[in-house]
Every structure is written in structure tokens, then in C-alpha cells.
Short mmCIF file of C-alpha atoms and ligand atoms in Angstrom, two decimals:
data_model
loop_
_atom_site.label_atom_id
_atom_site.label_comp_id
_atom_site.label_asym_id
_atom_site.label_seq_id
_atom_site.Cartn_x
_atom_site.Cartn_y
_atom_site.Cartn_z
CA MET V 1 -47.57 -15.80 23.27
CA THR V 2 -43.75 -15.54 23.09
CA GLU V 3 -42.40 -12.70 25.21
CA LEU V 4 -40.47 -10.15 23.18
CA ASN V 5 -36.91 -9.29 24.13
CA SER V 6 -36.38 -6.03 25.99
CA LEU V 7 -35.81 -3.17 23.62
CA PRO V 8 -32.89 -0.70 23.70
CA ALA V 9 -33.42 2.96 24.59
CA HIS V 10 -32.76 3.97 20.96
CA TYR V 11 -35.62 1.79 19.64
CA ASP V 12 -38.12 4.64 19.15
CA ASP V 13 -35.68 7.50 19.55
CA LEU V 14 -34.12 8.98 16.41
CA LYS V 15 -31.57 11.02 18.32
CA LEU V 16 -30.40 8.02 20.36
CA SER V 17 -30.26 5.91 17.18
CA PHE V 18 -27.90 8.50 15.70
CA GLU V 19 -25.79 8.37 18.87
CA ALA V 20 -25.74 4.58 18.61
CA VAL V 21 -24.50 4.77 15.00
CA TRP V 22 -21.47 6.79 15.96
CA GLY V 23 -20.93 4.74 19.12
CA ILE V 24 -20.60 1.58 17.01
CA VAL V 25 -18.46 3.25 14.32
CA GLU V 26 -16.09 4.89 16.82
CA ALA V 27 -15.70 1.67 18.81
CA GLY V 28 -14.60 -0.01 15.57
CA VAL V 29 -11.40 2.02 15.55
CA THR V 30 -10.12 0.87 18.93
CA ASN V 31 -11.82 -2.50 19.41
CA ARG V 32 -10.26 -5.06 17.06
CA HIS V 33 -13.06 -7.50 17.87
CA SER V 34 -15.80 -5.09 16.87
CA PRO V 35 -17.38 -5.82 13.48
CA ALA V 36 -16.98 -2.11 12.74
CA HIS V 37 -13.20 -2.61 12.82
CA MET V 38 -13.29 -4.17 9.34
CA PRO V 39 -16.14 -2.77 7.31
CA ALA V 40 -16.78 -3.44 3.64
CA VAL V 41 -15.82 -0.39 1.59
CA GLY V 42 -17.50 0.07 -1.77
CA THR V 43 -16.35 1.96 -4.86
CA THR V 44 -17.52 2.03 -8.47
CA ASP V 45 -15.30 0.81 -11.31
CA GLN V 46 -15.08 2.22 -14.85
CA THR V 47 -17.94 0.00 -16.03
CA GLY V 48 -20.23 1.25 -13.25
CA THR V 49 -19.95 -2.05 -11.37
CA PRO V 50 -19.83 -1.77 -7.54
CA GLN V 51 -16.58 -3.11 -6.07
CA LEU V 52 -16.38 -4.06 -2.41
CA ARG V 53 -13.49 -5.01 -0.18
CA ILE V 54 -12.74 -5.29 3.55
CA MET V 55 -10.61 -2.49 5.04
CA VAL V 56 -9.45 -1.72 8.57
CA LEU V 57 -11.12 1.36 10.01
CA ARG V 58 -8.31 3.55 11.41
CA ALA V 59 -10.18 6.64 12.58
CA ALA V 60 -13.75 7.89 12.94
CA LEU V 61 -14.19 11.58 13.68
CA ARG V 62 -17.82 12.25 14.36
CA ASP V 63 -17.61 16.05 14.41
CA ALA V 64 -15.64 16.11 11.16
CA ARG V 65 -17.88 13.35 9.66
CA THR V 66 -14.69 11.65 8.58
CA LEU V 67 -13.60 8.03 8.43
CA ARG V 68 -9.98 7.14 7.73
CA PHE V 69 -8.63 4.01 6.08
CA HIS V 70 -5.12 3.23 4.86
CA THR V 71 -4.30 1.87 1.43
CA ASP V 72 -1.72 1.63 -1.33
CA SER V 73 -1.75 4.77 -3.45
CA ARG V 74 -1.25 2.52 -6.52
CA SER V 75 -4.21 0.26 -5.69
CA ILE V 76 -7.17 -0.31 -7.98
CA LYS V 77 -9.55 1.22 -5.43
CA ALA V 78 -7.42 4.38 -5.22
CA GLU V 79 -7.58 4.75 -9.00
CA GLN V 80 -11.35 4.15 -8.97
CA LEU V 81 -11.79 6.83 -6.31
CA ARG V 82 -9.72 9.32 -8.30
CA GLN V 83 -12.20 8.81 -11.16
CA ASN V 84 -15.31 8.73 -8.95
CA ALA V 85 -14.92 9.90 -5.36
CA ALA V 86 -18.18 8.34 -4.12
CA ALA V 87 -17.79 5.49 -1.63
CA GLY V 88 -19.97 3.38 0.65
CA VAL V 89 -19.06 1.77 3.96
CA LEU V 90 -21.03 -1.20 5.32
CA ILE V 91 -21.06 -2.54 8.88
CA TYR V 92 -23.14 -5.30 10.43
CA ASP V 93 -22.93 -5.68 14.19
CA PRO V 94 -24.70 -8.96 15.06
CA ALA V 95 -24.54 -8.40 18.85
CA ALA V 96 -26.17 -4.98 18.49
CA LYS V 97 -28.47 -6.34 15.72
CA VAL V 98 -27.60 -3.28 13.70
CA GLN V 99 -26.67 -2.68 10.06
CA ILE V 100 -25.05 0.68 9.29
CA ARG V 101 -24.56 2.00 5.75
CA LEU V 102 -22.52 5.16 5.35
CA SER V 103 -21.73 6.96 2.14
CA GLY V 104 -19.86 10.05 1.12
CA LYS V 105 -17.08 11.56 -0.93
CA THR V 106 -13.51 10.39 -0.56
CA ASN V 107 -10.13 11.97 -0.67
CA ILE V 108 -6.99 9.93 -1.36
CA THR V 109 -4.41 11.78 0.70
CA GLN V 110 -0.85 10.77 -0.07
CA TYR V 111 1.00 13.64 1.62
CA GLY V 112 0.38 16.21 4.35
CA ASP V 113 -0.07 16.02 8.11
CA VAL V 114 -2.85 13.41 8.16
CA ALA V 115 -1.06 10.96 5.85
CA ASP V 116 2.31 11.57 7.55
CA ALA V 117 0.86 10.91 11.02
CA ALA V 118 -0.99 7.83 9.75
CA TRP V 119 2.24 6.50 8.22
CA SER V 120 4.44 7.14 11.22
CA THR V 121 2.02 5.64 13.75
CA SER V 122 1.53 2.39 11.80
CA THR V 123 3.68 -0.57 12.80
CA PRO V 124 6.62 -1.56 10.54
CA PHE V 125 4.88 -4.87 9.78
CA ALA V 126 1.68 -3.09 8.75
CA ARG V 127 3.70 -0.80 6.49
CA ARG V 128 5.69 -3.62 4.92
CA CYS V 129 2.86 -4.27 2.43
CA TYR V 130 3.61 -0.86 0.86
CA MET V 131 7.00 -2.26 -0.18
CA ALA V 132 5.37 -4.31 -2.95
CA GLU V 133 7.42 -3.78 -6.12
CA ALA V 134 4.48 -3.62 -8.53
CA ALA V 135 1.09 -2.06 -7.90
CA PRO V 136 -1.46 -4.23 -6.04
CA GLY V 137 -3.57 -6.11 -8.57
CA THR V 138 -0.73 -6.47 -11.12
CA PRO V 139 -0.91 -9.96 -12.74
CA LEU V 140 1.86 -12.40 -11.75
CA ASP V 141 3.17 -15.46 -13.59
CA ARG V 142 3.81 -17.24 -10.25
CA PRO V 143 2.45 -17.05 -6.69
CA SER V 144 4.11 -14.27 -4.70
CA SER V 145 3.55 -11.73 -1.89
CA GLY V 146 4.80 -9.09 -4.33
CA LEU V 147 7.39 -7.99 -1.75
CA PRO V 148 11.12 -7.89 -2.58
CA ASP V 149 12.85 -11.18 -1.65
CA TRP V 150 15.15 -9.53 0.90
CA ILE V 151 12.26 -8.46 3.15
CA GLN V 152 10.25 -11.71 3.06
CA GLY V 153 9.57 -12.84 6.66
CA LYS V 154 11.46 -9.85 8.11
CA GLN V 155 10.45 -6.64 9.82
CA PRO V 156 11.66 -3.64 7.83
CA GLU V 157 13.70 -0.85 9.42
CA GLU V 158 12.34 2.70 9.42
CA GLU V 159 14.96 3.78 6.89
CA GLN V 160 14.04 0.95 4.50
CA LEU V 161 10.35 1.80 4.82
CA SER V 162 10.90 5.47 4.09
CA GLN V 163 11.82 4.67 0.47
CA PHE V 164 8.32 3.31 -0.05
CA ARG V 165 6.43 6.13 1.64
CA ALA V 166 4.97 7.31 -1.71
CA ASN V 167 3.03 4.03 -1.98
CA PHE V 168 1.04 4.84 1.16
CA ALA V 169 -2.16 6.86 1.23
CA ALA V 170 -4.84 7.74 3.74
CA LEU V 171 -8.31 7.25 2.31
CA LEU V 172 -10.64 9.77 3.92
CA VAL V 173 -14.40 9.43 3.64
CA LYS V 174 -16.44 12.55 4.34
CA VAL V 175 -19.77 11.03 5.39
CA GLU V 176 -22.88 12.54 3.78
CA THR V 177 -25.55 9.91 4.40
CA ILE V 178 -26.07 7.36 7.14
CA GLU V 179 -28.56 4.55 7.16
CA TRP V 180 -29.49 2.51 10.21
CA LEU V 181 -31.37 -0.77 10.44
CA TYR V 182 -32.12 -2.23 13.85
CA LEU V 183 -33.50 -5.76 13.90
CA ALA V 184 -36.10 -6.64 16.54
CA ASN V 185 -38.86 -9.22 16.90
CA ALA V 186 -41.10 -6.40 18.05
CA GLY V 187 -40.60 -4.76 14.65
CA HIS V 188 -37.50 -3.51 12.89
CA ARG V 189 -36.49 0.14 12.90
CA ARG V 190 -34.87 1.94 9.99
CA ALA V 191 -33.66 5.52 9.85
CA ARG V 192 -31.67 7.70 7.52
CA TRP V 193 -29.69 10.89 8.07
CA GLN V 194 -28.50 13.26 5.40
CA TRP V 195 -25.87 15.92 5.93
CA ASP V 196 -27.34 19.33 5.12
CA ALA V 197 -24.36 21.40 3.97
CA GLY V 198 -26.40 24.62 3.98
CA GLN V 199 -27.50 24.19 7.59
CA GLY V 200 -24.30 22.47 8.67
CA SER V 201 -26.31 19.75 10.43
CA TRP V 202 -27.78 16.28 10.02
CA THR V 203 -31.41 15.80 9.01
CA GLY V 204 -32.85 12.43 9.97
CA SER V 205 -36.09 10.54 9.54
CA TRP V 206 -37.55 7.08 10.11
CA LEU V 207 -38.08 4.83 7.09
CA VAL V 208 -40.13 1.70 6.49
CA PRO V 209 -37.66 -1.10 7.21
C1 FMN J 1 -9.20 -8.55 7.19
C2 FMN J 1 -8.75 -7.73 6.03
C3 FMN J 1 -8.32 -6.43 6.24
C4 FMN J 1 -7.89 -5.64 5.17
N1 FMN J 1 -7.51 -4.34 5.40
C5 FMN J 1 -7.14 -3.58 4.35
C6 FMN J 1 -6.81 -2.20 4.55
O1 FMN J 1 -6.86 -1.67 5.68
N2 FMN J 1 -6.44 -1.47 3.46
C7 FMN J 1 -6.40 -2.01 2.20
O2 FMN J 1 -6.08 -1.28 1.26
N3 FMN J 1 -6.71 -3.30 1.98
C8 FMN J 1 -7.09 -4.09 3.02
N4 FMN J 1 -7.42 -5.40 2.82
C9 FMN J 1 -7.30 -5.95 1.44
C10 FMN J 1 -8.53 -5.52 0.62
O3 FMN J 1 -9.67 -6.20 1.05
C11 FMN J 1 -8.32 -5.73 -0.89
O4 FMN J 1 -8.15 -7.10 -1.16
C12 FMN J 1 -7.10 -4.97 -1.42
O5 FMN J 1 -6.96 -3.71 -0.79
C13 FMN J 1 -7.20 -4.76 -2.93
O6 FMN J 1 -8.37 -4.02 -3.22
P1 FMN J 1 -8.52 -3.16 -4.57
O7 FMN J 1 -8.01 -4.02 -5.70
O8 FMN J 1 -9.98 -2.89 -4.70
O9 FMN J 1 -7.71 -1.92 -4.42
C14 FMN J 1 -7.88 -6.19 3.86
C15 FMN J 1 -8.34 -7.48 3.66
C16 FMN J 1 -8.76 -8.24 4.71
C17 FMN J 1 -9.26 -9.64 4.44
#
């Protein structure tokens, strides 16, 4: 008989599985090579169709149940989230053999301390994309980056960037549900946690994978 691989401590432990979720998500913020660094973020469009795109995870605050992404305040996803604040975040970590699905309500934060700090700590190159003249997703009659000609291939100065500050927004996801799937030859493990607002705590249970 084939010997089964050794199993992690969280395998049959709901509490440790929950710890592992946040360990993977938090590592995604700082470790650019982690699959959690660029999750798929899902919204719903006006027709009810799910829309997914890759976004860079900028912050994960476990105690506040909050994930932070950065985006253009004029983007299609921002408009979708203003109509329907529900969002999903999907991570697959092949090394950990773990799929994590998070969902919750979002807040598109254009101004205030969080958005200001997020703006000022981003590199000028990262912020250059907010200098696009028309909103992201606007049809073009020729191929283009959408940026003004004078900034093509150049790093903008702080003063130049400041004129485009209104195009920047922090997208905050307040996590309400978490799903975990751990793949193992010995048998998969699946768990789900729901935020209980009344109790102010997470309620978790195992599920059939
Ligand atoms: C590796 C990678 C990282 C990306 N990071 C972001 C990001 O942090 N924020 C963002 O708004 N778009 C990011 N994008 C672009 C989005 O995937 C998407 O194409 C764009 O935001 C337009 O989406 P929307 O039309 O749904 O608003 C990234 C794309 C890739 C491929």
C-alpha cells in the first residue's frame, strides 16, 4: 500500500485550520511570491453575472477582519461595488494544498486616513496608473496605456501625482465568511467560518469536502 504523506497539525483541528487561513492571507501581503499576494477578487455586475479579476493584496488585518486592495475609483469594479457591496476573494496555495474563499461587504474608500496612507506609501510607478485620462475600461480606437503622452515611460513627481489623487481608492473588504479546503491523499478537509455579529466572534464547522 502507498504510504500517505505526513499530515499537518491543522488537519483535524478546526482552530489550527482557522489560524492557518489567516497565516496564509497575512503572508500574502508581505511575500510577493505567495499566491495570496494576488488573489482573484469577485464582484457582481448589473446583470447578476460574477466578475473576477486579479488584485494585489495590500493589507490583511485579522482582528478587524479587513482586507485592503487598491484600485481606480472610476473602475468598473468600483462602480459594481457601489451598486452591490458583496465581494469574494479566492486564493489557492499549491504548496500548502489549500484553497481559501473569503467573502464580505466592501467599502470603496476614496478619502480619509486609510486611503491617504495607502496613497502616500505606494511607489510613484504604482500610482502612475491612476493618471489615466479616461476611466479604466473606456473603449479606445487605438492601442494605448491610457496615460497622458508626457508621462509615458517616466516616473511621475509627487506634485504631478497629486493632481490625480481623486482617481485612487482603497477597496476594503470586511470579511464575513471564510471557507477552507485542504487537499490530502488521506482525505480532504473542508471547513467554514461565519462571523457572528451578535456574539462578535467566528463560528466554524467542518463540511463534507
Ligand atoms: C498581476 C496583476 C495584478 C493586478 N493588480 C491590480 C490591483 O491591485 N488593483 C486593480 O485595480 N487592478 C489590478 N489588476 C488589474 C485587474 O485585474 C483588472 O484588469 C482591472 O482592475 C480592471 O478591472 P475592472 O474592469 O473589473 O474594474 C491586476 C492585474 C494583474 C494581472
